[in-house]
Short mmCIF file of C-alpha atoms in Angstrom, two decimals:
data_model
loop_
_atom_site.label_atom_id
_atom_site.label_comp_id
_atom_site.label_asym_id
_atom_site.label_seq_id
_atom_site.Cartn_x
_atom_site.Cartn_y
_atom_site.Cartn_z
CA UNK A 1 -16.39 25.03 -7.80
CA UNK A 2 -16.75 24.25 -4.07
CA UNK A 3 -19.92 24.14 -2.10
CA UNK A 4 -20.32 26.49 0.62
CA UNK A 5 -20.34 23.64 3.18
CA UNK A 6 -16.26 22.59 1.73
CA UNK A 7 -15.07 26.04 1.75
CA UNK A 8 -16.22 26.08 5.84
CA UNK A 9 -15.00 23.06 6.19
CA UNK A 10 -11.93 23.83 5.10
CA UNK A 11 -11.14 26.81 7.34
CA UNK A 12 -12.27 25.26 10.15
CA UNK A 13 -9.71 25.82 13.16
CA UNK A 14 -8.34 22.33 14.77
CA UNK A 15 -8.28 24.75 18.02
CA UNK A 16 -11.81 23.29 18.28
CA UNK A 17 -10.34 19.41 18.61
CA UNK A 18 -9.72 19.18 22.00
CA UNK A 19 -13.59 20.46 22.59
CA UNK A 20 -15.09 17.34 20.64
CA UNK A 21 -14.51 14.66 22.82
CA UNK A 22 -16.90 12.56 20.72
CA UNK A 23 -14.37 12.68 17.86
CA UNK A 24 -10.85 12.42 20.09
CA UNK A 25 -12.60 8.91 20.86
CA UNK A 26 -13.62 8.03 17.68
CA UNK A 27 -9.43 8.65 16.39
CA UNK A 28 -8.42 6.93 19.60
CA UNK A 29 -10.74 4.04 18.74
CA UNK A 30 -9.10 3.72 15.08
CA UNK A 31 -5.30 3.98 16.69
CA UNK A 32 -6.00 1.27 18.67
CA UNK A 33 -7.77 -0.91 16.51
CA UNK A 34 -4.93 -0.49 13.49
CA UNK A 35 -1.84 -1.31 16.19
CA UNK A 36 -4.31 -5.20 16.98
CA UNK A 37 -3.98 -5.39 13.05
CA UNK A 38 -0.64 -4.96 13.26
CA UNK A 39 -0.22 -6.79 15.96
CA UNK A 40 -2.29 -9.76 14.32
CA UNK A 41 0.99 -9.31 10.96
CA UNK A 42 3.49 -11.16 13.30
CA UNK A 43 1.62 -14.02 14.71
CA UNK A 44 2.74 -16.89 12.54
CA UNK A 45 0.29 -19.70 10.86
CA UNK A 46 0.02 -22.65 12.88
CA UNK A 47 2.61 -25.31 11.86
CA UNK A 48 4.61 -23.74 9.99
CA UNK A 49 8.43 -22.39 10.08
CA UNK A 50 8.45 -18.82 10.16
CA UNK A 51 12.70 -18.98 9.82
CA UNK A 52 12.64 -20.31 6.28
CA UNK A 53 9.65 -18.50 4.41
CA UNK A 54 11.40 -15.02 3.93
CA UNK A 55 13.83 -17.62 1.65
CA UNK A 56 10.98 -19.12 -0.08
CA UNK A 57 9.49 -15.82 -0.77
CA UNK A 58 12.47 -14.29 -2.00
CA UNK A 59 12.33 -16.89 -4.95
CA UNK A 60 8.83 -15.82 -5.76
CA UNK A 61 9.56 -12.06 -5.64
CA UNK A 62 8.29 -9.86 -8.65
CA UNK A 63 4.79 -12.34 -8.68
CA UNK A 64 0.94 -10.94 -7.90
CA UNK A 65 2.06 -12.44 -4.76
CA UNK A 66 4.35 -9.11 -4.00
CA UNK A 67 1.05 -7.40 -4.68
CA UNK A 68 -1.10 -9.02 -1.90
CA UNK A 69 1.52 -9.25 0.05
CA UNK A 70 1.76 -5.07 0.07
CA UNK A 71 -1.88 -4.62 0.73
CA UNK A 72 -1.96 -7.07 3.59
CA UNK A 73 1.63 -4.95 5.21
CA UNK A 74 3.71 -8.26 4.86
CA UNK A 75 1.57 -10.44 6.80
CA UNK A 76 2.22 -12.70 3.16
CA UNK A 77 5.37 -12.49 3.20
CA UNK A 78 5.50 -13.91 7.42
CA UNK A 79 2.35 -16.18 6.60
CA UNK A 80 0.53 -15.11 9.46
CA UNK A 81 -2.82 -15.69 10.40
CA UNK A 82 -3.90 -12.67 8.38
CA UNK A 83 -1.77 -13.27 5.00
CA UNK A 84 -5.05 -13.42 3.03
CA UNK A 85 -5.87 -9.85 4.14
CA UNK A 86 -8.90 -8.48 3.16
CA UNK A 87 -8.55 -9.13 -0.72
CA UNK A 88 -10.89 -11.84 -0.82
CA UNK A 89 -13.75 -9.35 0.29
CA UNK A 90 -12.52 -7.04 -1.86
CA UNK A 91 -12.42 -9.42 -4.55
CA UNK A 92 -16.06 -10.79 -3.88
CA UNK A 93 -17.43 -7.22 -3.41
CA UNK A 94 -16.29 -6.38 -6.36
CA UNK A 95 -18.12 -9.43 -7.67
CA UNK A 96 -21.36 -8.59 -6.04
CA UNK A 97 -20.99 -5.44 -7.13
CA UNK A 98 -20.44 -6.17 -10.97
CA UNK A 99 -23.25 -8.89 -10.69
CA UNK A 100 -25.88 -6.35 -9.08
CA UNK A 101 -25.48 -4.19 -12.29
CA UNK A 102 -26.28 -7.07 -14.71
CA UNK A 103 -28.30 -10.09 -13.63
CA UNK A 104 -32.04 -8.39 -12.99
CA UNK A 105 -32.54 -10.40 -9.31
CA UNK A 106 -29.47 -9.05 -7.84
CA UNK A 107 -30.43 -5.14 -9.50
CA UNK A 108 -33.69 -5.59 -8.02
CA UNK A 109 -32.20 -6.44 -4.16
CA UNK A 110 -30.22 -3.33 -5.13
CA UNK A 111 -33.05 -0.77 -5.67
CA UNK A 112 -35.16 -2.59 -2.60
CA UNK A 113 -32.91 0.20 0.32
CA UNK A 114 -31.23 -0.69 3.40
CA UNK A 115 -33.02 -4.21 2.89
CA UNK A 116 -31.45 -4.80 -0.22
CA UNK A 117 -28.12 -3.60 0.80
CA UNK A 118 -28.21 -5.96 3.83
CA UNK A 119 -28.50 -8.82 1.25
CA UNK A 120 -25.88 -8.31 -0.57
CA UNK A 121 -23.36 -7.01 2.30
CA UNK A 122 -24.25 -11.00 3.22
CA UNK A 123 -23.85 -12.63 -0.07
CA UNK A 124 -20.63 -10.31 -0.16
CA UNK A 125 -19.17 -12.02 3.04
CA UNK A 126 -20.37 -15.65 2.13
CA UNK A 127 -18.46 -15.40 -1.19
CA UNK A 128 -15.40 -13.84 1.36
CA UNK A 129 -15.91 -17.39 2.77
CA UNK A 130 -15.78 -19.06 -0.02
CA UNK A 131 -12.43 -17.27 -1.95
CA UNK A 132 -10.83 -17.54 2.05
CA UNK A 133 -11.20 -21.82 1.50
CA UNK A 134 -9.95 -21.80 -2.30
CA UNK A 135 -7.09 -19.36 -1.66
CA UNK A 136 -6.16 -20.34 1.80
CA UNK A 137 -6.00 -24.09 0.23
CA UNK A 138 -4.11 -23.63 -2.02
CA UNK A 139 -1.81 -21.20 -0.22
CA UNK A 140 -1.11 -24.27 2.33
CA UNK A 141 -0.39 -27.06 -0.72
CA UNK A 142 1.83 -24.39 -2.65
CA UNK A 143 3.94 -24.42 1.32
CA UNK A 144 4.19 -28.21 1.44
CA UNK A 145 4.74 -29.12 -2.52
CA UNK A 146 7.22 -25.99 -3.16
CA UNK A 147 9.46 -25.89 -0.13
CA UNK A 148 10.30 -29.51 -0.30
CA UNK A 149 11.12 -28.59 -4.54
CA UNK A 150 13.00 -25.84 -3.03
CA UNK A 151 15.08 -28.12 -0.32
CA UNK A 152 13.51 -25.72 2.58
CA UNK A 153 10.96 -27.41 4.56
CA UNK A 154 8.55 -24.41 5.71
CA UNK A 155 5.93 -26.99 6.57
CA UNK A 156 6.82 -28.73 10.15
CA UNK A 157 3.98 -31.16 9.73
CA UNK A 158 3.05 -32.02 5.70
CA UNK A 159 -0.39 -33.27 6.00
CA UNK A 160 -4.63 -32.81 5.57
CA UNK A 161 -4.35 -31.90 9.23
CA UNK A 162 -1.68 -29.26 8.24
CA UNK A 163 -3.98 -27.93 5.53
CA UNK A 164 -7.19 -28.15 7.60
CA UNK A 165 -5.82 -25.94 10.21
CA UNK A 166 -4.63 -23.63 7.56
CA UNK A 167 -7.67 -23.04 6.07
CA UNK A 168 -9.19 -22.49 9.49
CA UNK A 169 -6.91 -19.92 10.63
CA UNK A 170 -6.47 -18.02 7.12
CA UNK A 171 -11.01 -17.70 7.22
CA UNK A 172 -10.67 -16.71 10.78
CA UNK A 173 -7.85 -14.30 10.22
CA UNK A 174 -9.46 -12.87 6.74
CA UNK A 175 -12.99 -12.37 9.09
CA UNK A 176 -11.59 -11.05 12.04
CA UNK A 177 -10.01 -8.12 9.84
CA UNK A 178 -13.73 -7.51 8.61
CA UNK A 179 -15.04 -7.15 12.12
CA UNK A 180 -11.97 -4.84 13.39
CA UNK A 181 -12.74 -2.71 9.85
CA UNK A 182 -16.57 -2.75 10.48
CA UNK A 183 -15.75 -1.45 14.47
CA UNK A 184 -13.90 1.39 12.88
CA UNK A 185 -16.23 2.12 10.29
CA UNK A 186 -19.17 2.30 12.79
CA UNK A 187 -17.42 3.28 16.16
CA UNK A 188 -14.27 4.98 14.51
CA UNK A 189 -13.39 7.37 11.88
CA UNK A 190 -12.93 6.61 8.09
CA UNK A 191 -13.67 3.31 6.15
CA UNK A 192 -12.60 0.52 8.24
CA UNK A 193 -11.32 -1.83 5.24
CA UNK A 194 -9.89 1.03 3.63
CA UNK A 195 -7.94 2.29 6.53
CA UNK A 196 -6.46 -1.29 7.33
CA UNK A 197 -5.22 -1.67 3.69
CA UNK A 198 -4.02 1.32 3.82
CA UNK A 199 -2.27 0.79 7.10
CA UNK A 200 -0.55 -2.56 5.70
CA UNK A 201 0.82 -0.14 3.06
CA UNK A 202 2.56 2.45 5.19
CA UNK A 203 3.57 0.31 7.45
CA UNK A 204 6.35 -0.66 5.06
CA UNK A 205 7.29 2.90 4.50
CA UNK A 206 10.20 3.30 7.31
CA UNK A 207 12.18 0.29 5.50
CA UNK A 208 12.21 1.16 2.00
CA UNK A 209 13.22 4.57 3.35
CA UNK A 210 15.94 3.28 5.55
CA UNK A 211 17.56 0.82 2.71
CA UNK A 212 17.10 3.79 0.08
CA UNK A 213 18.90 6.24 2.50
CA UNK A 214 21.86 3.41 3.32
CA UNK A 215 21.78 3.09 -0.32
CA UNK A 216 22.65 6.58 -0.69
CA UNK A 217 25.36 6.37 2.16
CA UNK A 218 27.03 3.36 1.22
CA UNK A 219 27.31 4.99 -2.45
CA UNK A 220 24.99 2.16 -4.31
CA UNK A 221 22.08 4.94 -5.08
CA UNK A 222 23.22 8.59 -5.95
CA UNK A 223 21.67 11.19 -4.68
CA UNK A 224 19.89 12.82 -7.70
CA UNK A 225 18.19 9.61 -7.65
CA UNK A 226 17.12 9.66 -4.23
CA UNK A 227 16.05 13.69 -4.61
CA UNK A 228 14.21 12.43 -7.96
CA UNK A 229 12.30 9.48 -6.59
CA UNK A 230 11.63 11.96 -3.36
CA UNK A 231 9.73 14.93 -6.26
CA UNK A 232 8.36 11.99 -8.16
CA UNK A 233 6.27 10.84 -4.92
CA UNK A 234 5.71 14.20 -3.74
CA UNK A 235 4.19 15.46 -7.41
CA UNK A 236 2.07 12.07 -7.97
CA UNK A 237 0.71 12.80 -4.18
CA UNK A 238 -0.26 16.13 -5.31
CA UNK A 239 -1.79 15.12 -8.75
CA UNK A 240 -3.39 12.64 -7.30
CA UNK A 241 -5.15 14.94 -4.47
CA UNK A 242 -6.19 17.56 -7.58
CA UNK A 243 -7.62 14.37 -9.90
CA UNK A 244 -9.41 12.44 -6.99
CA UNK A 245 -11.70 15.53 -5.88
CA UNK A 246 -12.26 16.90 -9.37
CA UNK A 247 -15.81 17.08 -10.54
CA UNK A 248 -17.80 17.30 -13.68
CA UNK A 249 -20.82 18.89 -12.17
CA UNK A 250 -24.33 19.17 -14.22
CA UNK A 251 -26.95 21.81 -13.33
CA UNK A 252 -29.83 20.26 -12.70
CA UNK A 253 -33.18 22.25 -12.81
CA UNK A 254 -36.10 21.76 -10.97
CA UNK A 255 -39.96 23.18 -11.29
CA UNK A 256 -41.20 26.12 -9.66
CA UNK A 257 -42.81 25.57 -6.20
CA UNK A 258 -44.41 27.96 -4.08
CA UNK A 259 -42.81 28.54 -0.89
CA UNK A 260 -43.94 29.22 2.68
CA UNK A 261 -44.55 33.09 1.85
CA UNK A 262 -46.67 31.87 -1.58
CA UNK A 263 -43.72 33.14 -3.98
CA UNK A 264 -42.70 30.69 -6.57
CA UNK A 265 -39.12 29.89 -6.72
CA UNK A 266 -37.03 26.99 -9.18
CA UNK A 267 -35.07 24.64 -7.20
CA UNK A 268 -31.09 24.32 -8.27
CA UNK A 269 -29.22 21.46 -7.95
CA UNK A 270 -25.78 19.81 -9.06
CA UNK A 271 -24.95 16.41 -10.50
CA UNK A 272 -21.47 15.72 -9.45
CA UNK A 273 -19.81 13.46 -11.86
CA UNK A 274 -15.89 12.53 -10.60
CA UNK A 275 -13.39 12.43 -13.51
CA UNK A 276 -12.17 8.57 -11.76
CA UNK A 277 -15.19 7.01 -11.17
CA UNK A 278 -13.23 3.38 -10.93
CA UNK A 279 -11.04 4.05 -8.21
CA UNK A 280 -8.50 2.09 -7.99
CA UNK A 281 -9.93 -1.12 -9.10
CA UNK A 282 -8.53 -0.76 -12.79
CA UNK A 283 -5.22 -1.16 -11.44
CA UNK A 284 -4.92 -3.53 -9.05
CA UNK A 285 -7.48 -5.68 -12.30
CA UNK A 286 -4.53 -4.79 -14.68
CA UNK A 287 -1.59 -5.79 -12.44
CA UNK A 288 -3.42 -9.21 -11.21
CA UNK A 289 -3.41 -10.42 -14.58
CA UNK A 290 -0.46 -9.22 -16.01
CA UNK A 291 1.44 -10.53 -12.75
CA UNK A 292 -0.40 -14.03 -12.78
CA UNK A 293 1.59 -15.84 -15.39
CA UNK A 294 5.03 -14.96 -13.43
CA UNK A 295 3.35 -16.38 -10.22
CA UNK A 296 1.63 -19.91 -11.82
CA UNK A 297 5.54 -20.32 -13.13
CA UNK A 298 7.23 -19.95 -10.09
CA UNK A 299 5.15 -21.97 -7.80
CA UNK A 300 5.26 -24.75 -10.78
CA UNK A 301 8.89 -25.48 -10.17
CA UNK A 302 10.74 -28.21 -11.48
CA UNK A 303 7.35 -30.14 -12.20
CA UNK A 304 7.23 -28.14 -15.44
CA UNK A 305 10.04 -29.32 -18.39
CA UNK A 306 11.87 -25.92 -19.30
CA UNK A 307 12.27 -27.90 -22.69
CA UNK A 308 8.51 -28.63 -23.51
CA UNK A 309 5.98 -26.11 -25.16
CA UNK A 310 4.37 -25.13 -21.86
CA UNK A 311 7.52 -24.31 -20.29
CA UNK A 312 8.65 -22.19 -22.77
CA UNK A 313 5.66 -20.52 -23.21
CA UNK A 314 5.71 -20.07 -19.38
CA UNK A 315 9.50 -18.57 -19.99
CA UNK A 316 8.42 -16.47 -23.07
CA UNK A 317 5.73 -14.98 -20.91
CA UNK A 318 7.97 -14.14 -17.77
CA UNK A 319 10.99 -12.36 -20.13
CA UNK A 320 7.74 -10.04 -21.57
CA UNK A 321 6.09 -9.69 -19.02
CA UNK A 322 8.66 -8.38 -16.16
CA UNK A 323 8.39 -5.45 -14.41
CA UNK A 324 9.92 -2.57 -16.89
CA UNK A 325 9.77 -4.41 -20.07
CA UNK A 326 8.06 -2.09 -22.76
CA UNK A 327 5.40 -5.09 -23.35
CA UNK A 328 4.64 -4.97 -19.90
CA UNK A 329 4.22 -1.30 -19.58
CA UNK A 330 1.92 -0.99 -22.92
CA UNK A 331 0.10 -3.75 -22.02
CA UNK A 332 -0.76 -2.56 -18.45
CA UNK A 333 -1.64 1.15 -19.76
CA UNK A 334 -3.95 -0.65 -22.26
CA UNK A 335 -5.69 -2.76 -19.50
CA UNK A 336 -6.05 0.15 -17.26
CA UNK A 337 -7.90 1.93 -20.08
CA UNK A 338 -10.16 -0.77 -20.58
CA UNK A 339 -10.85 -1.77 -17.12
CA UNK A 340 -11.67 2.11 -16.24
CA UNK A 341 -14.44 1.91 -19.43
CA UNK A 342 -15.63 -0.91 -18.44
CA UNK A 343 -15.91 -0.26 -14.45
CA UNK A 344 -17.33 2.91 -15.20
CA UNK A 345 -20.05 1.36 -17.65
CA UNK A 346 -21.06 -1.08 -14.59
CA UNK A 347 -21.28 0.96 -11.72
CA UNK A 348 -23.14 4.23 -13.47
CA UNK A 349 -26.32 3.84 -15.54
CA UNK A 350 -27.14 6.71 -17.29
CA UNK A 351 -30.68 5.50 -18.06
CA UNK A 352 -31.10 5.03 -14.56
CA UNK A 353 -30.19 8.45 -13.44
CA UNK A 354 -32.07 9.92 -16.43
CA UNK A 355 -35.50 8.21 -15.13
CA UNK A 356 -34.38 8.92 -11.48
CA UNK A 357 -34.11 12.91 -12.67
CA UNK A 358 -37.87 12.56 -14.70
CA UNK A 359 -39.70 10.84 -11.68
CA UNK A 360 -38.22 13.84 -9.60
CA UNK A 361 -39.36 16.69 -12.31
CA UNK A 362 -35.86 17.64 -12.66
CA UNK A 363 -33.77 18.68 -16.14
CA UNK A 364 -31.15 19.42 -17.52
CA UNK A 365 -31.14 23.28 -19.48
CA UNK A 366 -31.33 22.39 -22.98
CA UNK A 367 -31.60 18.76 -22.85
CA UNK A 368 -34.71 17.22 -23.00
CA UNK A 369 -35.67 14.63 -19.93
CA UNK A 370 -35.95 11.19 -20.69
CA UNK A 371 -34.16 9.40 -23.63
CA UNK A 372 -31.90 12.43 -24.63
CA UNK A 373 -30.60 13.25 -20.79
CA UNK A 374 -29.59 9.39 -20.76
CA UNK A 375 -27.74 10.37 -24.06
CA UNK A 376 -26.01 13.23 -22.45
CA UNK A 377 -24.94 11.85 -19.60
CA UNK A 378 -23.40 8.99 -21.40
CA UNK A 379 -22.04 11.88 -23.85
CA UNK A 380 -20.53 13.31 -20.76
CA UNK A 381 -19.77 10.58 -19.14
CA UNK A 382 -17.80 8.83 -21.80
CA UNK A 383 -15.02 12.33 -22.27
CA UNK A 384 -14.48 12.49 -18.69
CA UNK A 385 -13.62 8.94 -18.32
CA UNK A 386 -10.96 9.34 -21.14
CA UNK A 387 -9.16 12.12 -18.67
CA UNK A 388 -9.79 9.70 -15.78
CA UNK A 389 -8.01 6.67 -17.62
CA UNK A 390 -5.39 9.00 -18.92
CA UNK A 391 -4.39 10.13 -15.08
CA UNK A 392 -4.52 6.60 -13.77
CA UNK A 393 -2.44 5.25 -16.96
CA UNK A 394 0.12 8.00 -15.90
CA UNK A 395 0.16 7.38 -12.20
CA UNK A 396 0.66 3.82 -12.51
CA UNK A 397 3.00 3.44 -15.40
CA UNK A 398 5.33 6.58 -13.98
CA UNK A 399 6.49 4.78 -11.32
CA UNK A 400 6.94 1.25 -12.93
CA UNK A 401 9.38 3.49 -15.59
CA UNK A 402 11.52 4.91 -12.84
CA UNK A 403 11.64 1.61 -11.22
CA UNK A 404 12.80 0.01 -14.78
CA UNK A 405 15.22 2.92 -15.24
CA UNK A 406 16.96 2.99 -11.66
CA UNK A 407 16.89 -0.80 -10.73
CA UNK A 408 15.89 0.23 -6.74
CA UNK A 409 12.34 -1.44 -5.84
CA UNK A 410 9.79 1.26 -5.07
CA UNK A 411 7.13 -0.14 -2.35
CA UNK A 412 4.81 3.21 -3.37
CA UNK A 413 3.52 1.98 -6.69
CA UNK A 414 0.81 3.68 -8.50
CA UNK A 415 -1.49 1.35 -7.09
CA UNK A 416 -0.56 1.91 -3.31
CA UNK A 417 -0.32 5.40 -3.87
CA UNK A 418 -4.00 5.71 -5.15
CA UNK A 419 -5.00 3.90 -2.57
CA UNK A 420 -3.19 5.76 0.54
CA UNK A 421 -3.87 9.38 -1.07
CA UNK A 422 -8.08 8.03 -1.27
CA UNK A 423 -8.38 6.99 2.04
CA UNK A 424 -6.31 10.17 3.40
CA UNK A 425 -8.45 11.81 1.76
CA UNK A 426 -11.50 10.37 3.06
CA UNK A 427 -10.42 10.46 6.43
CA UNK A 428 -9.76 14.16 6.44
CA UNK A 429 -13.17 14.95 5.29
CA UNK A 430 -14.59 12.81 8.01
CA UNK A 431 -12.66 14.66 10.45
CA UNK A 432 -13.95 17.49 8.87
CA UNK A 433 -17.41 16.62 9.36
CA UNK A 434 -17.00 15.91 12.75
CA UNK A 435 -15.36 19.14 13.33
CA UNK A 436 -18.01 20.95 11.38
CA UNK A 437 -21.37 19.32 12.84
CA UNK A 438 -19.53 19.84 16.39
CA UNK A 439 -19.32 23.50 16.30
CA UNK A 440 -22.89 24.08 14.48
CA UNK A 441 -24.18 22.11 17.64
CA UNK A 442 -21.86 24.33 19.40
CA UNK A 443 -23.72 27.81 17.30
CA UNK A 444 -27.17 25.75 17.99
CA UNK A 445 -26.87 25.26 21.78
CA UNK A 446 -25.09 29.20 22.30
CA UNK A 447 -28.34 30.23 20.21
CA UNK A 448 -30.76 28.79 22.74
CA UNK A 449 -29.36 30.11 25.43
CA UNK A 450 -29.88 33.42 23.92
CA UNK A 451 -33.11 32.60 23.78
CA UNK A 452 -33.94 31.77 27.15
CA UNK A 453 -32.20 35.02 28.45
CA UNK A 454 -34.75 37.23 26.94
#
């Protein structure tokens, strides 16, 4: 059921935009800030040859590396000063996040406020430092070592100095994307990191549409499968819009207090569980590992022996592992399952909440505070997180069928598509916000001028 404050946000009039000038500034601010990221895609690394790495990537197509290489809008794929993207802070707030749940110093910096927060926000960006080095390392040794394998040189310079000023520009590049994403966060409108990932993601709309469409003209793609793939994306946007802002919502009771008039009244309140609590970590956890042996193999090369027990292992694992095989499918439903269990178990303690509801004096009808409201919630807790890993299993593995089953290489995974409906999302409700707290200052101001009229 929606609160009062949702259903007036949601028939707000946008005939009100053009009065918040606050807001207009704020989008404006965001435009601008996502064309620099953009803009920051095409400038190359430093010393390398940006004419031969769309032919080395092409031979490591179908690796995590395709996966990266979508959130960061193909700034992989040109190696440009921002390939890394912002995965590494993902990655290490992820980390910090997992490790604030379960070793006791890190849970007690977590409880400590703003103060605490501001800790870990800088242990967060110091292991972003760190994963920058490793990966941007070993990104630069993988150019030198595999493009001379290959015959293509993509390396002008093969060297430490080559690698030094790698590393340097891939941790400047990775940072510099924080600070745009923190500007928009605090002078713009959504989640700064969330908007740029999202932005990488879209931006490679208008070419997958363009070689589907010429696919369809030339005569390669038929047109039921265009129309299909067109409904498939339509219906997952929709289901994912329904599953993202459903709610599990607990009535929570309160005590009687006496008011300003001396009547006593009980205090109502609402504990809004969301049927995904992981997000879309699950996912992009399930298709990292499933896509890693693929990628080790094909930056190996020829220095593995096709004929030894390693490489056919390696070979064994690429055949089963390939995007559409049945093993590949069941195995990345089952990791999505247990990923969203075990997420969910991290970032929600019900004994927590249950003591947080006792210390407050509120209940839940029927359930007794303390021990057996921990019990509940985990109760409750644990069925709506079997819908929630249900809906992602069938997002994400829906797509990866119809890819299998059609052969034509669909940029809007399940993964990208969670990711772009979220922040959409998101940002709407912002706008919302802004739109709502701009005409209640607009009902505030009329009402005081009332005032001083009589």
């Amino acid at each position: 059921m929606a609160s009062r404050a949702d259903n007036f946000a949601s028939n707000l009039s946008l005939a009100n935009f053009s009065k918040a000038t606050e807001l207009r500034q704020r989008i404006w601010f965001t435009v601008v800030a996502l064309i620099v990221f953009r803009f920051l895609s095409f400038v190359p690394l430093p010393g390398v040859n940006p004419q031969i790495l769309g032919d080395l990537y092409d031979q490591t197509r179908g690796g995590v590396l395709d996966l990266f290489n979508t959130f960061s809008g193909g700034s992989l794929e040109r190696m440009s000063l921002i390939a890394l993207g912002v995965m590494p802070y993902i990655t290490a707030s992820i980390v910090v996040q997992m490790a604030s749940a379960l070793h006791p110093t890190l849970m007690a910096l977590k409880k400590e406020g703003a103060t605490g927060r501001q800790k870990l926000n800088q242990y967060t960006r110091y292991g972003t430092v760190f994963l920058c080095v490793i990966q941007g390392y070993f990104l630069a040794t993988g150019l030198e070592s595999y493009g001379a394998q290959s015959g293509l040189q993509a390396v002008v310079d093969p060297g430490i100095m080559f690698r030094i000023g790698a590393v340097i520009s891939l941790v400047g590049g990775t940072m510099l994307l924080l600070w745009i994403g923190e500007q928009i966060t605090a002078r713009g409108i959504g989640n700064g990191v969330s908007l740029i990932i999202m932005a990488g993601i879209v931006a490679q709309f208008p070419s997958f549409a363009s070689n589907m469409f010429e696919g369809g003209r030339t005569g390669a793609i038929s047109a039921g499968i265009i129309i299909g793939f067109i409904v498939m994306i339509v219906a997952l946007i929709l289901f994912i819009s329904f599953m993202e802002r459903a709610q599990r919502r607990l009535l929570i009771q309160y005590p009687k207090r006496a008011t300003q008039r001396g009547m006593m009244q009980a205090d109502r309140s609402h504990l809004p569980l969301k049927i995904n609590t992981s997000g879309v970590i699950p996912p992009i956890f399930a298709s990292s590992l499933l896509l890693l042996p693929l990628t080790i193999s094909q930056f190996a090369g020829n220095s593995v022996d096709p004929d030894s027990t390693a490489g056919q292992t390696i070979n064994t694992l690429n055949f089963y592992l390939q995007h559409g095989q049945p093993i590949y499918m069941l195995l990345y439903a089952v990791l999505i399952v247990f990923f969203c269990f075990f997420y969910t178990a991290v970032v929600f303690n019900p004994e927590e909440t249950a003591e947080n509801l006792k210390r407050n004096g509120g209940f839940i009808p029927g359930i007794r505070p303390g021990k057996r409201t921990s019990e509940y919630l985990d109760y409750v807790l644990t069925r709506i997180t079997v819908v929630g890993a249900a809906y992602l299993t069938v997002v994400c593995v829906v797509p990866e069928y119809m890819i299998a089953q059609t052969g034509i290489p669909l940029f809007l995974g399940g993964t990208s598509l969670l990711i772009v409906v979220n922040v959409t999302v998101d940002t709407i409700s912002q706008i919302q916000s802004h739109l709502l707290a701009h005409q209640y200052g607009d009902l505030i101001k009329k009402a005081k001028l009332k005032g001083r009229m009589r």
